[in-house]
Amino acid sequence: MEPVSEVSGRAIPFGRKNIDTDIIIPAHWLKTISREGLGRGAFQALREDPANIFDQEEFKGAPILIAGDNFGCGSSREHAAWALLDMGIKAVIAPSFSDIFSGNAFKNGILTVVLPQEQVDRLLEVARTDPINIDLTTQTVTTPFQDRFAFEIDPFRKHCLLNGLDEVGLTLSRDEAIAGYETMQAAQMPWFAKGTGLAA
Amino acid sequence: MASRPRTLYEKIWDAHVVEDRDDGTSILYIDRHLVHEVTSPQAFEALRLSGRKVRRPELTLAVPDHNLPTTPRLDSAGHRLPIADPESAQQLAALERNAPEFGIRYISATDAQQGIVHVVGPEQAFSLPGATIVCGDSHTACHGGIGALAFGIGTSEVEHVLATQTLLLKQSKTMEIVVDGDLTPGVTPKDLILHIIGVIGTAGGTGHVIEYRGKVFEEMSIEGRLTVCNMSIEGGARAGLIAPDEKTFAYLKGRPYAPKGSDWDEALAWWKTLHSDKGATFDKSVRINAADIQPTVTWGTSPEDVVPIGGVVPAPESFSDPSKQDAARASLDYMGLEPGQKLAEVEVQNIFIGSCTNSRIEDLRAAAAVLKGRKKANNVKWAIVVPGSGLVKRQAEEEGLDKIFIEAGLEWREPGCSACLGMNPDKVPAGERCVSTSNRNFVGRQGPGSRTHLVSPAMAAAAAVTGHLTDVRELME
Ligand code: SF4
């Protein structure tokens, strides 16, 4: 995964509440076999309206999305995170996220920033005309107008994002412990793999 | 050695911890991984992109189920028939390519062993008591019926398990659901779990692993236990389990992947220790009396929207929670039902007997017992029976159940997920009702605009005969 320390640029002032993963990426896109290309299906129903915000020239490829409360609720589909990533989104700012969505976003290197509603409202206003900056190192969101909002983030997630560490890579670095467990299991519960017809 | 009394969940958890980490999560070893075509392609893609291998390919079993059409898969000359939907075909082709590339055992669409992952696992004894079992599918909880700690995972986690044979997890809280007494005739494990979800609500088990305890579960068949555990996720719990016992051991013994010889004896010795200790405490406890439960049916679009078949559609105002009132109004509107309407008078057009909840041989026998010598009602336009696996299908045919279904006017299909979620061509038309033995009555689950009533196999058969939701006990001698 790419390390993330700063995300800055235009932010899509979306702002709607209770956006579920079905709105982010409709179910029929689940039949794909790749993580790529899902950006075309992102917010499909909303984008049928020619005046939708996502397709306005100035917000195309914007790296930040500003959403409302409870963003990413509903089904656990990871395709929602992939769709945002494929649109070019690297960070989402909202008053709250569904747990599963923020976990999926994190696993895919998308930064989720939780800020109180008033601050999100202020950013929605700024985003119409100006860029926004998110600095993960200092945990602040700033605007060209002296706004400066601090946010909290789980230290483990911060560490992983800053260093571009994915969970698989992190766990693989514990290979010795895993191998140790396997040796123990093979000795104490050999039937889990051996003699079951499963041993390689 | 731990001297503190532990729950079954804690025992299985403790036996699989590779390492506890500072952030409160643990690296947990995974013994068995089931893979199907929908949630795995991107996991394999990620492995390929990062040049990573599958750590223990022999602990993963792949089988297609969600997309497969349930119409015949071979032509009269024995050649495989193509799958019409290009996207379904592509997902199947991807699994067929990925499994051998990564050295994973693969059951193909035309093998007799093919079936729904959660039916195949226990049937092959790939799933074992005390094992940690995962699958990119929320109904993995099903395997808890044989005493395994089994839960659904997302695609990134599928990749994580493939690459490391472990997962990063926080230990869950524990919840016991104790059901004492006896189920009355006509009341099945499906009615019981629907009733339980009605009692605890769809968020009742959130953050918890449920252990089902009490006389009812001790006396229940393994297949019934699989049905109950299957729907734990509908009660908000990621996993549900039942302590393995002599019935479990008898069920598993001799199946293809069950331990053999002295390995069996060693395994058995450990399995016999897998029960919650006397004095073990649960974070939450619910008690239910089996005798109170009636054949149960859902009226709304959430699995907690249940009523006994003799009941009426509730009025939204009868719920105290305002958000539940709104949800109920939306449900009734979607379902085309009126408050006060008798459930047993609701006419139906479609019947689906199948899904990982209710497609095993006992389920088919229960449906056939009701249908024997009867015919489906004329207003029922579409009624299909989809066995959970090729082996279930064969067994049913040996017992002549297929003939009973066909003579009653139902269609006898090839195994797969089918109308449970309508990823294949088996969909319920918009605005029509389906009496279904599956597990989710969500908006559009069985096809856009479809209206689902969840029931047991016997109740689905009864509705097929009368053409409306029906108390199966009226059709039993
Ligand atoms: S039968 Fe239904 S619930 Fe079960 S695995 Fe298939 S789609 Fe999921």
XYZ file of C-alpha atoms and ligand atoms in Angstrom:
685
model
C 0.000 0.000 0.000
C 1.071 3.583 -0.636
C 2.027 5.460 2.531
C -0.390 8.293 3.379
C 0.827 11.265 5.352
C -0.961 14.172 3.740
C -3.996 14.397 1.517
C -4.667 17.752 -0.042
C -6.661 19.088 -2.909
C -10.261 19.599 -3.839
C -12.866 17.945 -1.633
C -16.262 16.882 -2.928
C -18.828 18.717 -0.743
C -21.328 15.850 -0.677
C -22.568 16.056 2.898
C -25.456 13.611 2.798
C -26.341 11.509 5.846
C -26.791 7.745 6.106
C -25.183 6.947 2.786
C -25.226 3.154 2.688
C -22.842 0.969 0.733
C -25.599 0.227 -1.757
C -25.601 3.895 -2.737
C -21.805 3.956 -2.848
C -21.740 0.914 -5.117
C -24.940 -0.866 -6.224
C -25.219 -4.626 -5.785
C -24.849 -5.599 -9.411
C -21.256 -4.330 -9.347
C -20.508 -7.133 -6.875
C -20.229 -9.493 -9.778
C -16.900 -8.037 -10.796
C -13.664 -9.968 -10.272
C -11.340 -7.001 -9.923
C -10.910 -4.140 -7.471
C -10.326 -1.850 -10.379
C -12.870 -0.043 -12.512
C -15.502 0.207 -9.764
C -15.268 4.002 -9.839
C -17.575 3.920 -12.840
C -20.299 2.388 -10.676
C -19.708 4.636 -7.669
C -22.807 6.598 -6.629
C -24.411 5.391 -9.837
C -27.990 6.286 -8.950
C -27.037 9.799 -7.855
C -24.974 10.329 -10.959
C -27.954 9.729 -13.187
C -28.789 13.344 -12.341
C -26.684 15.402 -14.787
C -26.262 18.117 -12.143
C -24.694 15.700 -9.646
C -21.691 16.922 -7.743
C -19.410 13.999 -8.583
C -19.316 14.742 -12.276
C -18.787 18.479 -12.009
C -15.547 19.291 -13.778
C -13.845 20.865 -10.760
C -14.464 17.821 -8.540
C -13.320 15.142 -10.963
C -10.442 13.215 -9.430
C -10.781 15.114 -6.125
C -8.885 13.185 -3.429
C -11.253 14.037 -0.558
C -14.930 13.334 0.017
C -16.911 15.180 2.682
C -19.962 13.184 3.785
C -22.692 13.241 6.433
C -23.349 11.155 9.514
C -23.139 7.338 9.399
C -21.316 7.120 6.091
C -20.939 3.572 4.732
C -23.732 1.888 6.678
C -25.524 -1.236 5.388
C -23.907 -4.206 3.706
C -20.279 -5.001 4.514
C -19.179 -5.046 0.883
C -15.575 -3.987 0.541
C -16.424 -2.887 -2.982
C -17.516 0.422 -1.455
C -13.939 1.211 -0.467
C -12.606 -0.028 -3.796
C -15.092 2.152 -5.681
C -14.012 5.282 -3.792
C -10.360 4.415 -4.322
C -10.976 3.932 -8.003
C -12.591 7.397 -8.161
C -9.342 8.775 -6.770
C -10.550 9.334 -3.216
C -7.866 8.980 -0.561
C -9.683 10.430 2.436
C -13.272 10.799 3.627
C -14.349 13.344 6.228
C -17.666 12.823 8.072
C -19.242 13.269 11.513
C -19.386 9.444 11.816
C -18.786 6.252 9.852
C -20.123 2.725 10.080
C -17.520 0.486 11.774
C -17.316 -1.944 8.930
C -16.847 0.753 6.331
C -14.096 2.515 8.247
C -12.347 -0.858 8.704
C -12.626 -1.605 5.006
C -11.452 1.902 4.113
C -8.441 1.538 6.387
C -7.543 -1.854 4.942
C -7.423 -0.210 1.550
C -5.412 2.811 2.621
C -8.274 5.315 2.706
C -8.079 7.734 5.619
C -11.371 8.313 7.437
C -11.513 11.537 9.438
C -14.205 12.073 12.056
C -15.021 15.699 12.883
C -17.987 17.288 14.688
C -20.907 18.353 12.501
C -20.172 22.134 12.767
C -16.638 21.621 11.511
C -17.850 19.356 8.730
C -20.370 22.059 7.803
C -17.599 24.635 7.620
C -15.517 22.331 5.398
C -18.517 21.721 3.148
C -18.694 25.478 2.640
C -14.975 25.909 1.947
C -14.848 22.907 -0.355
C -17.213 24.567 -2.837
C -14.459 26.914 -3.927
C -11.174 25.982 -2.287
C -8.916 23.046 -1.503
C -8.588 21.345 1.873
C -5.562 19.827 3.520
C -5.467 16.779 5.799
C -2.212 16.188 7.648
C -2.136 12.748 9.239
C 1.143 13.334 11.071
C -0.237 16.268 13.053
C -3.841 14.965 12.867
C -5.239 18.240 11.575
C -7.496 19.414 8.793
C -6.764 22.920 7.521
C -8.197 25.299 4.921
C -6.688 28.331 3.183
C -8.769 30.470 5.588
C -6.993 29.659 8.862
C -9.474 26.918 9.819
C -7.611 24.266 11.780
C -9.496 21.217 13.088
C -7.825 18.439 15.075
C -9.001 14.828 14.734
C -8.430 11.567 16.584
C -7.179 8.372 15.018
C -6.307 4.952 16.382
C -2.484 4.946 16.830
C -2.142 1.533 15.162
C -4.068 2.677 12.109
C -2.065 5.879 11.957
C 1.183 3.939 12.073
C 0.058 1.605 9.287
C -1.186 4.414 7.053
C 1.934 6.552 7.532
C 4.182 3.641 6.669
C 2.043 2.111 3.952
C 1.846 -1.125 5.916
C -0.965 -3.434 5.001
C -2.224 -5.931 7.562
C -1.079 -8.901 5.531
C 2.469 -7.539 5.446
C 2.361 -6.825 9.171
C 1.184 -10.317 10.025
C 3.695 -11.890 7.678
C 6.388 -10.149 9.690
C 5.261 -12.377 12.599
C 6.075 -15.480 10.604
C 8.108 -16.958 13.422
C 5.180 -16.862 15.835
C 2.853 -18.398 13.266
C 5.329 -21.146 12.437
C 5.725 -21.773 16.168
C 1.973 -22.210 16.528
C 1.916 -24.597 13.579
C 4.652 -26.740 15.116
C 2.753 -26.848 18.400
C -0.513 -27.764 16.651
C 1.170 -30.453 14.559
C 2.492 -32.007 17.773
C -0.566 -31.637 19.998
C -3.460 -31.791 17.550
C -1.923 -33.480 14.525
C -5.319 -34.593 13.257
C -6.211 -31.011 12.395
C -4.167 -31.389 9.227
C -2.634 -34.830 9.150
C -4.603 -37.968 8.504
C -7.555 -35.968 7.352
C -6.569 -36.288 3.749
C -5.767 -32.594 3.934
C -2.024 -32.725 4.502
C -0.221 -31.508 1.413
C -3.272 -24.238 32.694
C -6.272 -22.055 33.091
C -8.170 -22.900 36.233
C -10.887 -20.305 35.812
C -14.046 -21.885 34.366
C -14.260 -21.029 30.683
C -17.007 -20.935 28.088
C -16.848 -23.070 24.971
C -15.996 -19.973 22.927
C -13.119 -19.087 25.242
C -11.734 -22.615 25.037
C -11.664 -22.583 21.247
C -10.297 -19.038 21.204
C -7.505 -19.862 23.674
C -6.502 -22.923 21.670
C -5.923 -20.759 18.578
C -4.126 -17.665 19.820
C -0.815 -17.301 18.022
C 0.028 -14.053 19.761
C -1.681 -11.286 21.730
C -0.817 -7.807 20.524
C -0.502 -4.501 22.341
C -3.552 -2.980 20.703
C -5.889 -5.558 22.257
C -6.182 -7.733 19.170
C -4.800 -11.232 18.799
C -3.407 -13.143 15.892
C -5.754 -16.109 15.709
C -4.886 -19.267 13.794
C -7.453 -20.407 11.233
C -7.886 -24.156 10.729
C -10.312 -24.199 7.846
C -11.075 -21.716 5.099
C -13.956 -22.060 2.658
C -13.890 -20.070 -0.536
C -16.606 -19.373 -3.105
C -16.622 -17.387 -6.315
C -18.121 -14.088 -5.148
C -15.847 -12.808 -2.398
C -12.556 -14.375 -3.463
C -11.487 -12.972 -6.868
C -10.098 -9.719 -5.488
C -8.261 -11.596 -2.713
C -6.483 -13.771 -5.247
C -5.850 -10.708 -7.401
C -4.169 -8.995 -4.448
C -1.966 -12.025 -3.775
C -0.942 -12.083 -7.386
C -0.153 -8.356 -7.434
C 1.991 -8.587 -4.312
C 3.665 -11.856 -5.317
C 2.384 -13.603 -2.186
C 1.597 -17.298 -1.872
C -1.102 -19.202 -0.009
C 0.488 -20.310 3.258
C -1.378 -23.602 3.805
C -3.309 -24.360 0.615
C -4.462 -27.696 2.034
C -6.551 -25.915 4.680
C -8.680 -24.125 2.100
C -11.512 -25.638 0.106
C -13.083 -23.844 -2.844
C -16.536 -24.505 -4.260
C -18.795 -22.388 -6.477
C -22.367 -21.849 -5.287
C -23.781 -18.299 -5.469
C -23.904 -17.771 -9.230
C -24.593 -21.265 -10.504
C -27.835 -21.723 -12.385
C -29.892 -24.533 -10.838
C -30.930 -25.876 -14.212
C -29.017 -28.911 -15.576
C -25.286 -28.316 -15.922
C -24.522 -30.983 -18.487
C -26.120 -31.622 -21.850
C -27.317 -35.078 -22.871
C -23.836 -35.916 -24.152
C -22.296 -35.049 -20.779
C -20.740 -31.764 -21.924
C -20.798 -28.797 -19.651
C -23.427 -26.210 -20.528
C -22.272 -22.585 -20.644
C -23.562 -20.064 -18.111
C -25.627 -17.440 -19.886
C -24.935 -14.446 -17.632
C -21.466 -13.205 -18.657
C -20.620 -11.802 -15.231
C -21.595 -14.999 -13.416
C -19.583 -16.975 -15.932
C -16.616 -14.696 -15.335
C -16.724 -15.124 -11.551
C -16.883 -18.889 -11.926
C -14.057 -18.903 -14.426
C -11.952 -16.821 -12.049
C -12.384 -19.334 -9.213
C -11.689 -22.202 -11.549
C -8.439 -20.515 -12.550
C -7.400 -19.262 -9.109
C -7.841 -22.516 -7.193
C -5.297 -24.560 -9.187
C -2.966 -21.592 -9.579
C -2.702 -21.297 -5.793
C -2.809 -25.039 -5.135
C -6.251 -25.066 -3.536
C -8.614 -28.027 -3.546
C -11.538 -27.245 -5.821
C -14.949 -28.878 -6.125
C -16.243 -28.073 -9.585
C -19.761 -27.118 -10.598
C -20.349 -30.586 -12.020
C -18.937 -32.663 -9.131
C -21.381 -34.646 -7.012
C -19.876 -32.973 -3.922
C -20.669 -29.465 -5.197
C -23.058 -27.479 -3.080
C -23.480 -24.405 -0.905
C -20.217 -23.879 1.041
C -22.002 -24.123 4.371
C -23.630 -27.393 3.430
C -20.450 -28.858 1.941
C -18.191 -28.069 4.934
C -19.951 -30.224 7.557
C -21.025 -32.806 4.983
C -17.386 -33.473 4.024
C -16.237 -33.151 7.679
C -13.972 -30.406 6.376
C -15.552 -28.499 9.263
C -14.635 -30.034 12.613
C -15.528 -29.360 16.250
C -13.166 -26.939 17.970
C -11.851 -25.641 14.657
C -11.701 -22.002 13.665
C -13.502 -21.766 10.335
C -13.881 -18.726 8.116
C -15.416 -17.923 4.753
C -16.097 -14.691 2.891
C -19.769 -15.037 3.691
C -21.760 -13.930 6.713
C -23.599 -17.246 7.122
C -20.390 -19.058 8.014
C -21.773 -19.091 11.560
C -23.639 -22.175 10.323
C -20.682 -24.461 11.090
C -21.100 -23.605 14.778
C -23.712 -26.364 14.705
C -20.946 -28.948 14.972
C -19.115 -27.015 17.672
C -16.729 -24.980 15.519
C -15.946 -21.294 15.954
C -17.032 -20.130 12.515
C -17.650 -16.646 11.180
C -17.835 -14.596 8.017
C -15.031 -12.320 6.824
C -14.513 -9.611 4.202
C -12.406 -9.912 1.085
C -9.290 -8.284 2.604
C -9.542 -10.839 5.384
C -9.883 -13.628 2.827
C -6.572 -12.418 1.436
C -5.134 -12.242 4.958
C -6.131 -15.830 5.710
C -4.819 -17.110 2.401
C -1.465 -15.413 2.926
C -1.004 -15.983 6.669
C -3.538 -18.646 7.772
C -4.431 -16.230 10.575
C -6.670 -13.260 11.300
C -6.294 -10.220 13.528
C -9.240 -10.238 15.909
C -10.526 -8.808 19.144
C -12.085 -11.378 21.430
C -15.888 -11.135 21.414
C -18.198 -11.008 24.381
C -20.191 -14.119 25.154
C -23.941 -14.608 25.162
C -25.863 -17.718 26.098
C -29.309 -18.489 24.778
C -30.791 -21.225 26.891
C -33.867 -22.997 25.603
C -35.445 -25.502 27.922
C -38.521 -27.650 27.509
C -39.600 -29.377 24.317
C -40.566 -28.084 20.894
C -44.141 -29.077 20.139
C -45.103 -31.026 16.977
C -44.847 -28.927 13.813
C -42.320 -26.573 15.406
C -38.837 -26.929 13.915
C -35.329 -25.549 14.542
C -36.112 -22.849 11.949
C -39.152 -21.686 13.902
C -36.985 -21.673 17.006
C -34.260 -19.471 15.519
C -36.818 -17.095 13.966
C -38.457 -16.845 17.375
C -35.071 -16.224 19.034
C -34.251 -13.410 16.592
C -37.680 -11.931 17.305
C -36.839 -11.957 21.016
C -33.280 -10.589 20.898
C -33.653 -8.400 17.765
C -31.231 -8.093 14.863
C -28.750 -6.215 17.037
C -29.227 -8.421 20.120
C -26.051 -10.392 19.580
C -23.853 -7.577 18.239
C -20.295 -7.920 19.530
C -21.080 -11.323 21.009
C -20.613 -14.947 20.139
C -23.779 -16.861 20.983
C -23.719 -20.281 22.588
C -27.046 -22.103 22.290
C -27.613 -24.208 25.366
C -30.276 -26.292 26.996
C -32.290 -29.425 26.468
C -33.743 -28.415 23.111
C -30.321 -28.189 21.509
C -29.084 -31.353 23.179
C -31.988 -33.230 21.654
C -31.773 -31.502 18.294
C -30.258 -33.251 15.263
C -26.982 -31.939 13.847
C -28.818 -30.589 10.815
C -31.208 -28.704 13.081
C -28.241 -27.255 14.964
C -26.716 -26.097 11.684
C -29.994 -24.322 10.866
C -30.026 -22.543 14.209
C -26.372 -21.467 14.138
C -26.700 -20.381 10.503
C -28.956 -17.485 11.429
C -26.859 -16.217 14.355
C -25.773 -13.375 12.092
C -29.420 -12.315 11.746
C -29.378 -11.865 15.508
C -26.321 -9.621 15.158
C -23.748 -12.194 16.311
C -20.799 -12.988 14.115
C -20.785 -16.579 15.355
C -23.078 -18.996 17.150
C -22.161 -22.384 18.493
C -23.424 -25.517 20.155
C -21.187 -27.832 22.188
C -20.270 -30.974 20.248
C -21.599 -34.228 21.696
C -22.068 -37.904 20.799
C -24.467 -36.915 18.022
C -21.853 -34.632 16.510
C -19.195 -37.323 16.651
C -21.497 -39.920 15.113
C -22.435 -37.444 12.367
C -18.818 -36.732 11.433
C -17.269 -40.179 11.767
C -16.252 -41.711 8.462
C -16.946 -38.609 6.376
C -14.248 -37.817 3.776
C -12.091 -35.315 5.714
C -12.792 -36.609 9.231
C -9.696 -37.773 11.133
C -9.126 -41.518 10.843
C -7.826 -44.264 13.151
C -5.807 -43.096 16.138
C -6.142 -39.498 14.923
C -9.888 -39.840 15.397
C -9.396 -41.086 18.956
C -7.086 -38.202 19.804
C -9.418 -35.683 18.247
C -12.357 -37.188 20.093
C -10.567 -36.914 23.415
C -10.176 -33.163 22.869
C -13.631 -32.638 21.429
C -15.120 -34.143 24.579
C -13.623 -31.286 26.593
C -15.334 -28.710 24.388
C -18.222 -27.450 26.466
C -18.679 -24.480 28.748
C -17.368 -25.307 32.198
C -19.675 -25.365 35.163
C -19.543 -21.893 36.634
C -18.389 -20.213 33.415
C -20.002 -16.825 33.041
C -21.528 -15.175 29.985
C -21.746 -11.447 29.366
C -25.386 -11.785 28.386
C -27.960 -14.464 29.019
C -31.376 -15.090 27.469
C -33.821 -17.821 28.505
C -36.608 -19.108 26.351
C -39.173 -21.820 26.932
C -39.504 -24.112 23.916
C -43.138 -24.859 24.650
C -44.034 -21.202 23.944
C -42.909 -21.366 20.347
C -45.354 -21.744 17.452
C -44.608 -22.228 13.759
C -43.233 -18.802 12.948
C -43.295 -16.523 9.908
C -41.854 -13.103 9.083
C -44.149 -10.250 8.063
C -41.612 -7.487 7.351
C -38.237 -6.862 5.776
C -36.073 -7.638 8.773
C -35.583 -11.141 10.198
C -36.712 -9.843 13.605
C -40.162 -9.090 12.152
C -41.658 -12.398 13.247
C -45.084 -13.560 14.409
C -46.591 -16.970 15.120
C -48.500 -18.189 12.082
C -51.793 -17.779 13.955
C -51.041 -14.087 14.513
C -51.765 -10.862 12.678
C -49.611 -8.217 11.001
C -48.672 -5.795 13.795
C -49.527 -2.107 13.730
C -46.451 0.139 13.490
C -47.759 2.064 16.519
C -47.458 -1.103 18.597
C -43.673 -0.655 18.717
C -42.335 1.638 21.418
C -39.217 2.709 19.522
C -40.049 5.523 17.030
C -37.386 4.380 14.553
C -38.862 0.878 14.669
C -42.288 2.394 13.969
C -40.913 4.069 10.846
C -39.170 0.890 9.785
C -42.394 -1.085 10.285
C -44.366 1.396 8.177
C -41.818 1.141 5.391
C -41.830 -2.663 5.692
C -45.605 -2.938 5.476
C -45.659 -0.628 2.502
C -42.995 -2.687 0.750
C -44.616 -5.980 1.702
C -48.102 -4.848 0.690
C -49.627 -5.805 4.049
C -52.107 -4.088 6.371
C -51.912 -3.967 10.157
C -54.318 -6.491 11.673
C -54.331 -8.709 8.603
C -54.190 -12.417 9.483
C -50.905 -13.921 8.318
C -52.624 -17.190 7.462
C -54.722 -15.367 4.868
C -51.828 -13.915 2.908
C -51.745 -15.364 -0.605
C -48.438 -16.351 -2.146
C -47.193 -16.890 -5.694
C -43.726 -18.360 -5.187
C -42.153 -21.028 -2.998
C -38.429 -21.484 -2.442
C -37.169 -24.485 -0.483
C -33.404 -24.262 -0.222
C -30.433 -22.147 1.036
C -27.702 -22.938 3.541
C -30.311 -22.565 6.294
C -32.686 -25.293 5.110
C -31.534 -27.461 2.225
C -30.241 -30.563 3.957
C -31.840 -33.968 3.778
C -33.951 -33.537 6.923
C -35.319 -30.279 5.523
C -36.284 -31.956 2.276
C -37.853 -34.867 4.141
C -39.921 -32.468 6.236
C -41.177 -30.665 3.142
C -41.857 -33.927 1.318
C -43.817 -35.302 4.267
C -46.271 -32.423 3.890
C -46.384 -32.569 0.085
C -46.801 -36.310 -0.259
C -49.999 -37.098 -2.170
C -50.874 -33.403 -2.449
C -50.615 -30.806 -5.201
C -49.519 -27.221 -5.156
C -52.281 -24.628 -5.331
C -53.037 -23.034 -8.692
C -52.143 -19.533 -7.581
C -48.619 -20.717 -6.800
C -46.856 -20.002 -10.069
C -43.299 -20.917 -9.252
C -42.143 -23.441 -6.642
C -38.622 -24.798 -6.576
C -36.724 -27.192 -4.357
C -32.974 -26.647 -4.439
C -30.949 -29.216 -2.514
C -27.923 -27.889 -0.619
C -25.443 -30.164 -2.339
C -25.135 -32.844 -4.968
C -24.910 -35.441 -2.213
C -28.120 -34.206 -0.595
C -29.713 -34.360 -4.026
C -28.589 -37.935 -4.547
C -29.772 -38.994 -1.110
C -33.169 -37.376 -1.689
C -33.501 -39.152 -5.018
C -32.635 -42.469 -3.392
C -35.444 -41.845 -0.941
C -37.849 -40.868 -3.724
C -38.333 -37.345 -2.399
C -37.758 -35.838 -5.844
C -40.810 -37.734 -7.134
C -42.960 -36.399 -4.329
C -41.923 -32.830 -5.159
C -42.409 -33.257 -8.886
C -45.790 -34.943 -8.468
C -46.874 -32.094 -6.236
C -45.964 -29.651 -9.016
C -42.675 -28.359 -7.622
C -39.456 -28.162 -9.609
C -36.460 -30.243 -8.550
C -33.245 -28.343 -9.188
C -29.451 -28.568 -9.113
C -27.680 -27.437 -5.901
C -26.630 -23.860 -5.134
C -27.646 -20.640 -3.401
C -30.339 -19.938 -5.959
C -33.272 -17.729 -4.974
C -31.796 -17.103 -1.514
C -30.198 -14.050 -3.075
C -30.979 -14.303 -6.772
C -27.456 -13.887 -8.109
C -28.308 -16.619 -10.570
C -31.465 -16.579 -12.736
C -33.725 -17.772 -9.861
C -35.439 -14.531 -8.893
C -38.821 -13.611 -7.490
C -40.674 -11.083 -9.694
C -41.265 -7.575 -8.347
C -44.378 -7.223 -6.203
C -44.813 -10.982 -5.808
C -44.572 -12.893 -2.590
C -42.221 -15.767 -1.919
C -42.479 -18.158 0.982
C -38.860 -18.998 1.512
C -36.811 -21.268 3.749
C -33.802 -18.940 3.425
C -32.494 -16.504 6.010
C -32.981 -12.940 4.809
C -36.179 -11.112 3.988
C -34.410 -7.861 3.095
C -35.812 -5.469 0.530
C -34.984 -6.868 -2.907
C -33.077 -9.853 -1.548
C -34.783 -12.397 -3.800
C -34.914 -10.015 -6.753
C -35.819 -6.313 -7.098
C -39.231 -5.672 -5.535
C -39.571 -9.249 -4.224
C -41.507 -9.856 -0.993
C -40.133 -12.594 1.229
C -41.740 -14.497 4.105
C -39.227 -16.643 5.972
C -40.481 -19.999 7.245
C -39.444 -23.609 7.912
C -39.407 -26.209 5.103
C -42.615 -27.813 6.411
C -44.345 -24.423 6.451
C -43.131 -23.662 2.916
C -44.587 -26.967 1.773
C -47.884 -26.167 3.501
C -48.065 -22.792 1.757
C -47.394 -24.494 -1.580
C -50.400 -26.749 -1.009
C -52.883 -24.086 0.096
C -51.544 -21.089 -1.850
C -51.414 -18.919 1.242
C -49.365 -18.786 4.423
C -50.586 -21.755 6.425
C -50.151 -23.370 9.811
C -48.537 -26.651 8.824
C -50.135 -28.362 11.812
C -53.464 -28.185 10.008
C -52.040 -30.466 7.329
C -50.456 -32.921 9.730
C -52.300 -36.051 10.839
S -27.593 -19.902 0.511
Fe -27.948 -17.736 0.755
S -27.192 -17.201 2.755
Fe -26.383 -19.210 2.236
S -24.364 -18.815 1.385
Fe -25.809 -18.879 -0.320
S -26.474 -16.768 -0.605
Fe -25.476 -16.864 1.384
